Each structure stands twice: as C-alpha cells, then as structure tokens.
Coordinates of N, CA, C and O in Angstrom, one line a residue:
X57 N 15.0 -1.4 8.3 CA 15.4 -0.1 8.7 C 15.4 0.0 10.2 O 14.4 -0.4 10.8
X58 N 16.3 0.4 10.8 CA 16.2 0.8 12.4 C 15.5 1.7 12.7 O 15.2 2.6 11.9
X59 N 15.2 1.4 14.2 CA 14.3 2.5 14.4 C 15.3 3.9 14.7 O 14.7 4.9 14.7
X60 N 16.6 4.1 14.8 CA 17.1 5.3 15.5 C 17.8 5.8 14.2 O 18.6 6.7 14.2
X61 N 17.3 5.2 13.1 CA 17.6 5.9 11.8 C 17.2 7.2 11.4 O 16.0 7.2 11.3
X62 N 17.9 8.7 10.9 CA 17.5 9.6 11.2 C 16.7 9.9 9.9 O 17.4 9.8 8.9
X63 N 15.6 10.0 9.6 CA 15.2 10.2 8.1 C 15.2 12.0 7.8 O 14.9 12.9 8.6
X64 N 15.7 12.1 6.3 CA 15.5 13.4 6.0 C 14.1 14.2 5.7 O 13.2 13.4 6.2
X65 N 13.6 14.8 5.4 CA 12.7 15.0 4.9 C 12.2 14.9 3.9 O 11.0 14.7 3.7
X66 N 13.5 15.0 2.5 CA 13.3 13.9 1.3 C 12.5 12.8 1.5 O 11.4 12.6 1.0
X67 N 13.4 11.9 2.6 CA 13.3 10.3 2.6 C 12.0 10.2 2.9 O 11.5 9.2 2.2
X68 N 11.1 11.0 3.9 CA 9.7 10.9 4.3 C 9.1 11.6 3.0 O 8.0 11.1 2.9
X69 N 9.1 12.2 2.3 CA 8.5 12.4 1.1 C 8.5 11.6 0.1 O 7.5 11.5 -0.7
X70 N 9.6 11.0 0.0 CA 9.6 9.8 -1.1 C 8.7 8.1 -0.4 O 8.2 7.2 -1.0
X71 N 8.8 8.5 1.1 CA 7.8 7.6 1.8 C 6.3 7.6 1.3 O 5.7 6.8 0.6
X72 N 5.9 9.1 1.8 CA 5.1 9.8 1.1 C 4.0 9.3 -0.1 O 2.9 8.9 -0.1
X73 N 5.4 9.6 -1.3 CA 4.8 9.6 -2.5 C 4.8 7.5 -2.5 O 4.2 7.1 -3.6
X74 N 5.0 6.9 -2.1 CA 4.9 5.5 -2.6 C 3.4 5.3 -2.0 O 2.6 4.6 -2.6
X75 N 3.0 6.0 -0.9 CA 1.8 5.6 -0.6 C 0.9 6.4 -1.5 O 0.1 5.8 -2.3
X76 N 1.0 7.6 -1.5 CA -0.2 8.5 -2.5 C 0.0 7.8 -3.6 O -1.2 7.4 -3.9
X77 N 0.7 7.4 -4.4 CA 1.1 7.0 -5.4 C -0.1 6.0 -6.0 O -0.5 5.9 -7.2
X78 N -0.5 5.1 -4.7 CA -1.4 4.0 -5.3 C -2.9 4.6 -5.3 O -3.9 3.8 -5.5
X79 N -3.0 5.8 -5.1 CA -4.4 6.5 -5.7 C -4.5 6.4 -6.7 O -5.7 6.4 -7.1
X80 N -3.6 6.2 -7.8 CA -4.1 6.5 -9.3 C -4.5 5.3 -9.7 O -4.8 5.3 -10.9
X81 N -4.6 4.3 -9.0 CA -5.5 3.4 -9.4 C -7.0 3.7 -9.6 O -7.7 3.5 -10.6
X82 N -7.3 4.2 -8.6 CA -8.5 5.1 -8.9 C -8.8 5.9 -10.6 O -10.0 6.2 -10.8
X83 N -7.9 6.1 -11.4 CA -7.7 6.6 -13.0 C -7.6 5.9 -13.7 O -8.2 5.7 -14.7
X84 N -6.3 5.4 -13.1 CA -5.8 4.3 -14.2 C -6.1 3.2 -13.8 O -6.3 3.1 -12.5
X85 N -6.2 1.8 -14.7 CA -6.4 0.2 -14.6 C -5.2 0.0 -13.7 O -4.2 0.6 -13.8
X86 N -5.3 -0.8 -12.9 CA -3.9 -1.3 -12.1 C -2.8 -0.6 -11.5 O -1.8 -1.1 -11.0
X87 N -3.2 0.9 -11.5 CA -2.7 1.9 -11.1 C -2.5 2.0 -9.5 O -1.7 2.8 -9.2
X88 N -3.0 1.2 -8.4 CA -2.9 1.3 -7.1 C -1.4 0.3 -7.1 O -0.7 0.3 -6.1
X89 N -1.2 -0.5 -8.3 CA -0.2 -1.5 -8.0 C 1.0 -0.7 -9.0 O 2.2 -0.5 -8.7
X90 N 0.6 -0.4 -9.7 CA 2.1 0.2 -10.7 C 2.5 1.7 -10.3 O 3.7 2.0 -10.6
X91 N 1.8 2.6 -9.7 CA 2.2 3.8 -9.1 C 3.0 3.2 -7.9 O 4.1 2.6 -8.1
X92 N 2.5 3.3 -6.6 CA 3.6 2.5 -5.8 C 4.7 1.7 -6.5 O 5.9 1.9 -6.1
X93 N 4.6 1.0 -7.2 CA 6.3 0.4 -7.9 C 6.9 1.4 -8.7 O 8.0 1.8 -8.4
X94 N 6.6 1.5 -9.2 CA 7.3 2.7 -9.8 C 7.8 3.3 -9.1 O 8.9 3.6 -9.6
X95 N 7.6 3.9 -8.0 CA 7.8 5.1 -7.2 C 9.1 4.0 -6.1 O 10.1 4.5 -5.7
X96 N 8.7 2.8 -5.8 CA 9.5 2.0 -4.8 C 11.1 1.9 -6.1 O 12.2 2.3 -5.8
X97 N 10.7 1.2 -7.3 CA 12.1 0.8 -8.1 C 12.6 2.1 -8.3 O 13.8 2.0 -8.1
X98 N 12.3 3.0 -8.5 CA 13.4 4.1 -8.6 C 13.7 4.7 -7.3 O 14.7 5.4 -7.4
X99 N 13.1 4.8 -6.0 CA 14.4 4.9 -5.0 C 14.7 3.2 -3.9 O 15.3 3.3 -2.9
X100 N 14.3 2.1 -4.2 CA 14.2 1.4 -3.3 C 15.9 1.1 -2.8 O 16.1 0.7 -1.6
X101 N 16.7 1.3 -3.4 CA 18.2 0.9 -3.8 C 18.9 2.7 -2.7 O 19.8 2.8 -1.8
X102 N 18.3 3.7 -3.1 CA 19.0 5.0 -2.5 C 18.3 5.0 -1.2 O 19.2 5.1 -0.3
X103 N 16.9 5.0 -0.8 CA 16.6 4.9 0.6 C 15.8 4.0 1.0 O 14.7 3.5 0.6
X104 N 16.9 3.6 2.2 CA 16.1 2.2 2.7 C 14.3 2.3 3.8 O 13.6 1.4 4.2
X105 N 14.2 4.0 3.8 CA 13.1 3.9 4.4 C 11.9 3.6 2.9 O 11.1 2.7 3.0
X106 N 12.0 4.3 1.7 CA 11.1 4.0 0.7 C 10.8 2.2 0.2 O 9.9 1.5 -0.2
X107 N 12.4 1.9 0.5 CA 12.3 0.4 0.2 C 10.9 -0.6 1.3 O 10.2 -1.5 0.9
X108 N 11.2 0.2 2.7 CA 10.2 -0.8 3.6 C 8.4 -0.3 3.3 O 7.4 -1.0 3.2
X109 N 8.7 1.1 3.3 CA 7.5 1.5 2.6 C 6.6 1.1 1.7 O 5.4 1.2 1.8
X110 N 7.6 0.7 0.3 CA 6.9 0.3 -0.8 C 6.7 -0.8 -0.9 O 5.8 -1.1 -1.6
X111 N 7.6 -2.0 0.0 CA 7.0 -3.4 0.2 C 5.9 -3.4 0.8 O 5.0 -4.1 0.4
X112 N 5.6 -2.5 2.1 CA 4.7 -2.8 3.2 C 3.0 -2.4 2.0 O 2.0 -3.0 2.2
X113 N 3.1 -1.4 1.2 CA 2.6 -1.0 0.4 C 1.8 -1.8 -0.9 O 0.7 -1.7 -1.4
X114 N 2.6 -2.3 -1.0 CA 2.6 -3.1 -2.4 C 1.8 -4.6 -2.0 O 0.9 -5.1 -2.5
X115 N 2.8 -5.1 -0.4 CA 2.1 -6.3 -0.2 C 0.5 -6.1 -0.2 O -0.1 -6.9 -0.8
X116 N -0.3 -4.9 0.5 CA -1.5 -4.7 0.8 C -2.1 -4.4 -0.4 O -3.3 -4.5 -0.6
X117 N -1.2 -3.8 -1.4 CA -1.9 -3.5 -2.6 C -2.4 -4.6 -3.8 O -3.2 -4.4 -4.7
X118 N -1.6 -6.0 -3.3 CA -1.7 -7.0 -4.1 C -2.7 -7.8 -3.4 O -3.4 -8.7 -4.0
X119 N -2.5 -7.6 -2.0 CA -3.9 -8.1 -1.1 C -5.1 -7.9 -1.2 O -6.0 -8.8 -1.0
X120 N -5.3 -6.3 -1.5 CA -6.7 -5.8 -2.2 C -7.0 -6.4 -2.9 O -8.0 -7.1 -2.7
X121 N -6.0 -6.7 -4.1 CA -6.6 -7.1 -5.2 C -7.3 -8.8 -5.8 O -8.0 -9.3 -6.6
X122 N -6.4 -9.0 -4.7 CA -6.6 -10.6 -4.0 C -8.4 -10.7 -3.4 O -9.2 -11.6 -3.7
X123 N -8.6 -9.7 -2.6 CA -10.0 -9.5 -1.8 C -11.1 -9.4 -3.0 O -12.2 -10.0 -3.1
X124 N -10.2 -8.4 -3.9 CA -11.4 -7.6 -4.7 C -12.2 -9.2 -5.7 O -13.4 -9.5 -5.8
X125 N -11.2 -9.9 -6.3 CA -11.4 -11.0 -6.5 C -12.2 -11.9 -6.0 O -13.1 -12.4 -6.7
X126 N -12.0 -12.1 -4.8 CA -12.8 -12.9 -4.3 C -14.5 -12.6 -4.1 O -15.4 -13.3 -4.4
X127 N -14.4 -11.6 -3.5 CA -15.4 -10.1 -3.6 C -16.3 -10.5 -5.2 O -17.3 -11.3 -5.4
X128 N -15.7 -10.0 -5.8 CA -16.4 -10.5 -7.1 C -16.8 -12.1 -7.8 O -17.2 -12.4 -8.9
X129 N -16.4 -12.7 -6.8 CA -16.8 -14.0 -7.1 C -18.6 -14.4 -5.8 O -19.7 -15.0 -6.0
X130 N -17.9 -13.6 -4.7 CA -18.7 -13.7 -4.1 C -20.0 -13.1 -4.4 O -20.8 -13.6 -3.6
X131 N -20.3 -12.4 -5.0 CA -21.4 -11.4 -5.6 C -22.5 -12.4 -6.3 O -23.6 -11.9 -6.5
X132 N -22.3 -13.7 -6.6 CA -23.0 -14.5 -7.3 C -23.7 -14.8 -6.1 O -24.9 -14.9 -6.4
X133 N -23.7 -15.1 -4.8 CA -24.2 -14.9 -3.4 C -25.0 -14.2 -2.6 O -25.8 -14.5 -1.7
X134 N -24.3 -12.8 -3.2 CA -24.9 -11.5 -2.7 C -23.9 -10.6 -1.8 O -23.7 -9.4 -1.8
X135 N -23.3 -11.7 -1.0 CA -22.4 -10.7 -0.1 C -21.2 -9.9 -0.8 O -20.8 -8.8 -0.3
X136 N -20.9 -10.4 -1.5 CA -19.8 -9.5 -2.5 C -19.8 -8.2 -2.5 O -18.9 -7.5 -2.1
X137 N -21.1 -7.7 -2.9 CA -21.8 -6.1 -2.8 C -21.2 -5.8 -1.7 O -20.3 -5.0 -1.9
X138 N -21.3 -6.2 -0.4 CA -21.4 -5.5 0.8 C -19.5 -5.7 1.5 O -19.2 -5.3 2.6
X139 N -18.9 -6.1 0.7 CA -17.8 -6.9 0.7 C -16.6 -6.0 0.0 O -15.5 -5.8 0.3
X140 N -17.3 -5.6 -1.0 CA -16.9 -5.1 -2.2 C -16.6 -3.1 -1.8 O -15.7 -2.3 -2.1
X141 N -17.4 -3.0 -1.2 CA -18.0 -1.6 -0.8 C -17.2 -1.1 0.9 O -16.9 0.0 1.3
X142 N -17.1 -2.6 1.6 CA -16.2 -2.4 2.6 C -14.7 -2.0 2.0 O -14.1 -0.9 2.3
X143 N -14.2 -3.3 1.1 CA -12.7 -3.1 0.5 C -12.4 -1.6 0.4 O -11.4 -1.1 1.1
X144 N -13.3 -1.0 -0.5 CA -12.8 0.0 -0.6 C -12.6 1.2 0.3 O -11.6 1.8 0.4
X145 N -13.8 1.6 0.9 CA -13.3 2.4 2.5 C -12.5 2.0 2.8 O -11.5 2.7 2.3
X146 N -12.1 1.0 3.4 CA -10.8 -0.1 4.0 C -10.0 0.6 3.2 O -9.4 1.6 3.8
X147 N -9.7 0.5 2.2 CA -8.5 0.8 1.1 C -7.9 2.4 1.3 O -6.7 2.8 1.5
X148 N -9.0 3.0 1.2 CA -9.1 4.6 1.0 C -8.3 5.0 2.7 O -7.2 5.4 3.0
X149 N -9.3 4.6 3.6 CA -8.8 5.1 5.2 C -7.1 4.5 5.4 O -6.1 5.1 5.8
X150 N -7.3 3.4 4.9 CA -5.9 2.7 5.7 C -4.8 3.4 4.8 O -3.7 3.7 5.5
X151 N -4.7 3.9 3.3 CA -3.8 4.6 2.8 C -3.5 5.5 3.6 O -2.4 5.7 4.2
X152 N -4.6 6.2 3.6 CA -4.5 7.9 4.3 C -3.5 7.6 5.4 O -2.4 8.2 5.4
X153 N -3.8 6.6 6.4 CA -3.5 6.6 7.5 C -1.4 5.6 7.3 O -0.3 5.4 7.9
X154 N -1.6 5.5 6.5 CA -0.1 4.8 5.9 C 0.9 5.9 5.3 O 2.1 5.8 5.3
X155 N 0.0 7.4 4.6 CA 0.3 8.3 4.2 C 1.1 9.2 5.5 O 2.3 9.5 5.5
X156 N 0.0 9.6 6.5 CA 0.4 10.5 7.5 C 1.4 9.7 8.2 O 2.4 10.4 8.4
X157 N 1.5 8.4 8.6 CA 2.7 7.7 9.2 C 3.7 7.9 8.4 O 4.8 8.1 9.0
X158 N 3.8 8.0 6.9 CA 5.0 8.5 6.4 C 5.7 9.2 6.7 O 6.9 9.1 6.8
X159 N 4.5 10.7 7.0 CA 5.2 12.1 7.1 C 5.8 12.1 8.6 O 6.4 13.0 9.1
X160 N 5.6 10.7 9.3 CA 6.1 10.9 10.4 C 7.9 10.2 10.5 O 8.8 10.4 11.4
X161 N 7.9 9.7 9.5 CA 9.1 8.8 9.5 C 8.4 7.2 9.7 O 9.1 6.2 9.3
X162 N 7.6 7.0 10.2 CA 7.0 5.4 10.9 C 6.7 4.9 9.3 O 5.9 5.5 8.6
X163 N 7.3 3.7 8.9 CA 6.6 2.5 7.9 C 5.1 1.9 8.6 O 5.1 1.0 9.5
X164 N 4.5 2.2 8.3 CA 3.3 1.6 8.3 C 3.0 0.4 8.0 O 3.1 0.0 6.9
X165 N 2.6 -0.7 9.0 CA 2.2 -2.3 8.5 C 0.8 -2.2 8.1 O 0.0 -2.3 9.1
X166 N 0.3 -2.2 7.3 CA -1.1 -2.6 6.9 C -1.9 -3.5 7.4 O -1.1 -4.2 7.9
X167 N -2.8 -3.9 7.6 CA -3.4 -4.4 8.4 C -4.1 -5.5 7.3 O -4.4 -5.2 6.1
X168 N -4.3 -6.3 7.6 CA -4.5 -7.7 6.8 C -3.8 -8.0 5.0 O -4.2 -8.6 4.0
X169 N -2.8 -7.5 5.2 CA -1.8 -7.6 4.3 C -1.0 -9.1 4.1 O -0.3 -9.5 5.1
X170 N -1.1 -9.8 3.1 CA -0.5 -11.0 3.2 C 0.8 -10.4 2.5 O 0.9 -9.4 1.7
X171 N 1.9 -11.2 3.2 CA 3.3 -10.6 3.0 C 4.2 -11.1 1.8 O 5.2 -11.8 2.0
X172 N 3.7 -10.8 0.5 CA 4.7 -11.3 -0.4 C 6.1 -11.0 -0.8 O 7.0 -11.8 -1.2
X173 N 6.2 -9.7 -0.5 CA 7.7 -9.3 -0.4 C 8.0 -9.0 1.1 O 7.4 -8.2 1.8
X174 N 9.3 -9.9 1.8 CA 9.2 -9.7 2.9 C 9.7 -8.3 3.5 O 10.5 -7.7 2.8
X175 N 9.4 -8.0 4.2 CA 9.9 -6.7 5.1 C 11.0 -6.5 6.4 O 11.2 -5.4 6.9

C-alpha cells in the first residue's frame, strides 16, 4: 500500500476489526489466528489497506504461537513461567497498540514477528 493512499474510514475500520479480531483467542481455541483471517479473507481482495494489515497481523499471530511453544517446552526448566507470562502482556500491549495505528490509517509492523506472509 502507498503511503499517500487516501483510506476511508471503512477501510481503517476493517483495519480495525482484523486486529481486535485476534482477541477472541482469548474465548475461543485458536481464535487469535482464525478471527484475524477471517476478517483478512473476506476483505483482503476489496481493500488493500486490510490486506497489509491482516498479513502484518497474522504473521505475529503465528509467531506467538511459535513463542508460546517454545515457552512451554521451556517450563521443564523453569523459565517458561516467566516467559510464558511475558508473551502475553507482549501480546495484549502490542495489539492495542497495532489497533490505535489502524484507526490512524498506519499498518503496524509488529515487533518480533517472523514474516510468513510477505508484506
């Protein structure tokens, strides 16, 4: 997406919703990864700002889960716990903060995101 692209206010709401979206992981099993797609495959094709969004989204969302893994392997150690407890702040702040960049029009890069879908 360019930067001098003008976004509507739809377009930053459907930004929006791809980040909030991955709260319902918090409810549902796998929900931080299937709410974001969901929300990216049904507009990624009509707006190209949702499309950069729900990659940039998704990659970090599959990175969590990549962490959380390890995290739980690590726990036979001890540091896992403390590991485990970081992820999640981490998780919780950096949405938020991927959320309000939505409403600004800015895609947000995630911060230790390994990049499986490129951007």
């Amino acid at each position: 997406m360019a930067e001098n692209d003008i976004l509507s206010r739809d377009d930053k709401n459907m930004g929006l919703a791809v980040h909030l979206a991955s709260f319902s992981g918090y409810l549902i099993p796998m929900g931080s990864i299937l709410g974001p797609l969901i929300v990216w495959l049904m507009k990624r094709d009509e707006i190209a700002f949702v499309d950069a969004c729900g990659r940039q989204c998704l990659n970090f969302k599959i990175s969590m889960l990549v962490y959380v893994f390890i995290s739980l392997i690590l726990m036979f150690v001890g540091i896992g716990f403390l590991l485990l407890g970081f992820l999640a702040i981490f998780d919780i702040v950096v949405t938020i903060i991927a959320a309000i960049k939505a409403t600004e029009g800015v895609c947000y890069r995630y911060p230790l995101s390994i990049q499986f879908f490129k951007v």
